[in-house]
Amino acid sequence: MILDKSLIDQHNETLASAQQKKFDFLQSSLQDEGHDVAAILEQLAAFQIAIPSWALGTGGTRFGRFAGGGEPRSLEEKLEDVGLLHALNQSSGAISLHIPWDIPQNAVAIKQLAASFDLQFDAVNSNTFQDQSEQDYSYKFGSLAHTDKHVRDQAIAHNLEVIKHGVDLGSKALTIWLSDGTDFPGQQNFRRAFNRTLDSFHQIYEALPADWKVFIEYKPYEPHFYSTVVADWGTSLLFCQKLGEKALGLVDLGHHLPNTNIEQIVSRFLMEGKLGGFHFNDSKYGDDDLTVGAMRPFQLFLIFNELVEGMTSSEVKNPALSWMIDASHNVKDPLEDLLQSVEAIKIAYAQALIIDRKALEKAQEQNDATQAQEILQQAYRTDVRPLLAQVRLDYGAAIQPLAFYREQKIRQKLIKQRGAKTYTTGL
Amino acid sequence: MILDKSLIDQHNETLASAQQKKFDFLQSSLQDEGHDVAAILEQLAAFQIAIPSWALGTGGTRFGRFAGGGEPRSLEEKLEDVGLLHALNQSSGAISLHIPWDIPQNAVAIKQLAASFDLQFDAVNSNTFQDQSEQDYSYKFGSLAHTDKHVRDQAIAHNLEVIKHGVDLGSKALTIWLSDGTDFPGQQNFRRAFNRTLDSFHQIYEALPADWKVFIEYKPYEPHFYSTVVADWGTSLLFCQKLGEKALGLVDLGHHLPNTNIEQIVSRFLMEGKLGGFHFNDSKYGDDDLTVGAMRPFQLFLIFNELVEGMTSSEVKNPALSWMIDASHNVKDPLEDLLQSVEAIKIAYAQALIIDRKALEKAQEQNDATQAQEILQQAYRTDVRPLLAQVRLDYGAAIQPLAFYREQKIRQKLIKQRGAKTYTTGL
Amino acid sequence: MILDKSLIDQHNETLASAQQKKFDFLQSSLQDEGHDVAAILEQLAAFQIAIPSWALGTGGTRFGRFAGGGEPRSLEEKLEDVGLLHALNQSSGAISLHIPWDIPQNAVAIKQLAASFDLQFDAVNSNTFQDQSEQDYSYKFGSLAHTDKHVRDQAIAHNLEVIKHGVDLGSKALTIWLSDGTDFPGQQNFRRAFNRTLDSFHQIYEALPADWKVFIEYKPYEPHFYSTVVADWGTSLLFCQKLGEKALGLVDLGHHLPNTNIEQIVSRFLMEGKLGGFHFNDSKYGDDDLTVGAMRPFQLFLIFNELVEGMTSSEVKNPALSWMIDASHNVKDPLEDLLQSVEAIKIAYAQALIIDRKALEKAQEQNDATQAQEILQQAYRTDVRPLLAQVRLDYGAAIQPLAFYREQKIRQKLIKQRGAKTYTTGL
Amino acid sequence: MILDKSLIDQHNETLASAQQKKFDFLQSSLQDEGHDVAAILEQLAAFQIAIPSWALGTGGTRFGRFAGGGEPRSLEEKLEDVGLLHALNQSSGAISLHIPWDIPQNAVAIKQLAASFDLQFDAVNSNTFQDQSEQDYSYKFGSLAHTDKHVRDQAIAHNLEVIKHGVDLGSKALTIWLSDGTDFPGQQNFRRAFNRTLDSFHQIYEALPADWKVFIEYKPYEPHFYSTVVADWGTSLLFCQKLGEKALGLVDLGHHLPNTNIEQIVSRFLMEGKLGGFHFNDSKYGDDDLTVGAMRPFQLFLIFNELVEGMTSSEVKNPALSWMIDASHNVKDPLEDLLQSVEAIKIAYAQALIIDRKALEKAQEQNDATQAQEILQQAYRTDVRPLLAQVRLDYGAAIQPLAFYREQKIRQKLIKQRGAKTYTTGL
């Protein structure tokens, strides 16, 4: 479905004066506080969040999956969907593919199609947590960490193939989420599993093009329920240290034990110059993969506080980061969910940009916890939504993307085009 | 596959003298401590744990499922598998069916088949957490708690149908695990969801035969990740209070928040005469559905401590309990896993039976925490396995069921009979 | 220290025009959304949060306590401090005393002093979790649940004495936080501990004046680390059911296991007409007793969403609630911390008041999770602080209480008056 | 109190024949499984667990402390108490001192006294989490991580002083548990706090004698409730990497977030040659500091499985480990609690020693999770207590230390000597 952009203009016209009023008020308040609003708008405009190809369909749990309708049936339709999102919010200018779910048959044509939507190809993702029908060996007991060299070799070869697809499309990074782990005490020798994995990683690392990176994602449990080889940020960092400078850690917000202080982990990775990127989602219990900002918006803000501080401090030497949503939309329209997620991410980013950093630094120096809290809350309690809407307006996107999406009955149109019982590849 | 019992006899002959030696030593130790070993053996022999029909196949997670081989392809083969387990351990003399996965086409024949394996039909389970192809309404947003009366009526009708199947087979209880809940704040009005559910429960309750019970299972999250209607024991108890004496709570060990003191919940239910039964499994993170006793055997022992105390105390008026395993075997042979689970449950039960209750009561009266711990640990640290083996030997089952299962290459035989790529119904 | 109110007027004059501008903008936005701003201001003005007498001093942990200066040395000075807070924010018009830390020597004089600050006496709190020097029996192994009747009788008598003090001062409720519990498996018989406690509660309940209530607070652990008699909302409710209509549950935000959905518990209590009150604080790990709103402001908002819905719905019959802060200020000036806490509570309340309830109800009816989230976030993301400031301005309190407190160097003045090394009673 | 050893002999005589019977049975069983029982006895005899000086008195929580009686009033009496434990179990041949609670006035005399009890001095512990009366600067906002160089210098100087005391007594290691952290978001710049700490650590590291080590303990929270500088094993390892080979990580069992797989962390540290030692205790909720083995004995066994595997594998290069109890005895007699803790540790160690490692390795190689579990459970379910008793008997300690302690009414004797209201230094 190709969006008629004049519809967006109509939408914006209706809302323009209300937006102007809100923006003027906010701009004036921020200027009173000493902020350069134009610079903030520019930073917000530049901030793009990749959409994972598998988030365009309805997800499920081990107890079942309730399909939605009008889901993309091909890689081309996935690009269309991300193109649609990007047209609506001008913030989703990249897609992250997952192999083998999204093998491009014709890379040149796919690149052209993506370019027509103004989309980049973000990190490519390998999958060795499921068996594919044509596989020689099963990943039931692991892949890159498997005790059997045949299985490891197969998993390494798969990763090399993923890199190739990525090269064809212009990606610059490989994300490895390695689900390898165990369900029972004694099932695995932890050290040897680490060393086998390290050996496998080395072989993949060697195959990386010169301008590529590899992101090592960590997760404490699920799909395995006793141990995971890359269980935590410490293990991810250890692998990155042993591999070299192209290897960087990747933080998925849902991959932590209860009560973890994630923002401090972000700071640690940045300090070591080893943060590669982010998988955004939200959760209450575990890797719930809910809409970003739906559950713990303040934590998200605190994470962006670290990111903004770290990426602007001269004390930190860290490569540019890769941003991606990684959620699973079980009860919402996936496109609506993604619009909400992107909005929540950019709100947190905008709030982090208006933190009074000099005052915060001073409060920290003086151990003035009360004042430090005031400073953060001043930013967090500010309603920054008019900034986001302004950027969208300036760049031809919709002032209210979700409202527009509903007004235009886009899902109904997609269902008409693609059918009510579609299944996209993914979880 | 029908087991040739003479093979068991051969197995037992080989191990008999070693078993005798171990049993004699243990019997003598227990007698020195004042225990009536014969009575303990009798209690152990009488203790039967129902096998759920869905635990006979390989489970999976939302990330995939790695099938095993030789899994039962029909209800008849499921009965065969439970019959096999029961022949091996004389402790699995019941099966718990799940509708619609196990609809008996001919109840009379199924009952006869079960009787031939000496099996009872334990609680029947309804399923409104998945859509079936022929359904009119979807359970995507709930079933008994749904805002739409049509959906609730459909879910109620399904439960009534489950009762009917249960009646045909001789079951005496319906277990309702209601997965209804929400993934996002605001999605549901908690109070109204409770009241709609109560109304649905009432209609099911009214349809229960006179000698039936209904078990209300609770779970804090999954498949929904913000709220669950029957989230905790308090809510389960509230429903049971409002429904009447046939309604009882059901405890699944994996359905608790981190660090929950489950044994105290067991005590509370018993105190109120409202404990209906148990779903046994083990876990480290959430509802991991691992082999019973594989992760927290001491907690299992403490739960049995409460059960033995509660069921023998004159202060407690609680109906007889229903015992069932509810696990998911993702990386093990399901039958091996079930043998290990039953063994772990009976070990915990045996240990609870040899607690010096008089001494414990005295230590409790005197707030002697050191002594109370000594008493529990004395029981827990005792190697009670010879008691279990003795009961098996006495009743014609295998001294070492798992070893026997492997020696006889039973899985390989099942694969030969049923095929290497079988899928049984279930998760 | 008695505040010269003309200083507040001066403070307000300086900030008045900026406040007017912000308020006008917000009022206009809210009116556009259909809200009755005057009614909201009235509700905010009426909302008073009791200050616990023990929160006026610096708290500590088991690892030590770092005292602050200028802390109140007597009940009179505690009233002064609360009076000061109330003068600054017009939202802290009540104090909650803790016996034996705050035994009034002359109740009449204390009542007059409180009246001079426009303060009420909220629920009185008993303490049987510490031994006092003159006690006959120790609470080391419990109080109302103790195995020894002498200890229980002593603890009951203490509670009766607390009621008496409360009657003298005009309180209308007794809060019982019963720390009784165990540290080791087997230490206590759970059922008997419950029954002894119930018996003790009954005796206290019988002594309540006709217009009094008793609040039964629950907590899963700490100071005991295996079990607690009143461990969860289910147990609290059970006690309240058995005691009668004057007995109500009390929710302390920090008294839950990781990931608990507290807002649903609030809804359950309200549904049963059994919610007595709240202890506000915030936490990341356990009962951390941090400044309200410092860690999980969105959760606080969701709780107020339930409270506003429940207290205004005709479906709910619940008595008026008691609101109190219960925090421990280890690294902040206690008065500053309390100003921040009250502000956070009122922000959450104001946000809950501007939820579009009709639209939310409709979204819930239609299972429109996306829209329900939008509606809640629309309220939550609104910067409602100008509403709070406006109420303060209207009632003669400070537009910015914390800024005023610092400008006026109030802590320094208190230190001058009371000394730099003062210790107030409390934790 | 100096123990008359002939009393132990009498005790042992009474129990000798029963012990012989149990030992013979166990020895025969173990020999049947191919174990070298004599070698196991030797390893058990050699295994010594240091007693921390602060564990000899009754602990408390922030809600209060209920003192016991007969607690040691001086360093000399503390040595006596540890000497007593060691005489009873021959497993507590070391003491770990805490400065400033245990500053030796006369190191030579103290060393002689310790030698008379056959005690070594294990790691010395510094304390910068509390203020001492004579201090210039407060640790309220940190010590080695403090923003103020004066405070850091003071804390560094204190650590150097602790090393000096340790040198005088023959210790070979310094344990730093750094409580520095924050209670509120924004209070501290995480990276700078890390760097300041690293700088402080460097200065301490430089002062270490050639044959000394420094142990960097980690803890996620408490006494601070938002962040901790050395929050997790990853941070501890990072510090150790940056400091050098004398710096090693220290694992306290209670210092982890809910559900952490501690045994894998142990394996990671060993793999990196960076494990320094252990603080043993047990817990259900957080750093509960309960008796070792009272709550999660199976986890303790799994940890010892890693330790035995790691310390015997040629793949691992890790220095010898330091073992210490770190618990807090709030409701038990501290000496009884320590006897129970030491017993639990040695049981876990003995069970780990009888794991069939070759079979386990084979099962791991074959991904035979069922068999791996069988192998571990075979060891864990074995009642190894007769091995421990045998070692004690062989070395002149008591067959049943706790029973002996009670028979001899040792606590009553200590109370008589030292008084009923004694307070020892510590928590």
Tab-separated table of N, CA and C in Angstrom, chain A residues 1 7 40 71 100 150 156 231 320 339 417 424:
chain	number	residue	atom	x	y	z
A	1	MET	N	0.827	-1.209	0.000
A	1	MET	CA	0.000	0.000	0.000
A	1	MET	C	0.860	1.257	0.000
A	7	LEU	N	-2.870	13.162	1.670
A	7	LEU	CA	-3.756	12.893	2.804
A	7	LEU	C	-3.110	13.361	4.108
A	40	ILE	N	17.554	21.017	19.237
A	40	ILE	CA	16.823	19.841	19.713
A	40	ILE	C	15.980	19.255	18.588
A	71	GLU	N	-1.487	-8.802	7.235
A	71	GLU	CA	-0.051	-8.818	7.522
A	71	GLU	C	0.749	-9.014	6.235
A	100	PRO	N	16.567	-16.855	8.385
A	100	PRO	CA	16.074	-17.066	7.018
A	100	PRO	C	14.673	-16.538	6.760
A	150	HIS	N	29.946	-30.503	14.025
A	150	HIS	CA	29.116	-30.396	12.824
A	150	HIS	C	28.037	-29.338	12.993
A	156	ILE	N	27.805	-21.633	12.122
A	156	ILE	CA	28.766	-20.620	11.650
A	156	ILE	C	28.490	-20.300	10.184
A	231	ALA	N	24.676	-14.880	29.061
A	231	ALA	CA	23.580	-14.655	29.999
A	231	ALA	C	23.430	-13.200	30.413
A	320	ALA	N	29.105	4.959	16.960
A	320	ALA	CA	27.688	5.307	16.839
A	320	ALA	C	26.833	4.074	17.084
A	339	LEU	N	3.964	2.423	15.944
A	339	LEU	CA	3.835	3.887	16.034
A	339	LEU	C	3.921	4.333	17.493
A	417	GLN	N	-6.426	-5.791	0.749
A	417	GLN	CA	-5.372	-6.141	-0.201
A	417	GLN	C	-4.790	-7.530	0.042
A	424	THR	N	2.575	-13.701	8.661
A	424	THR	CA	3.903	-13.280	8.261
A	424	THR	C	4.922	-14.157	8.983
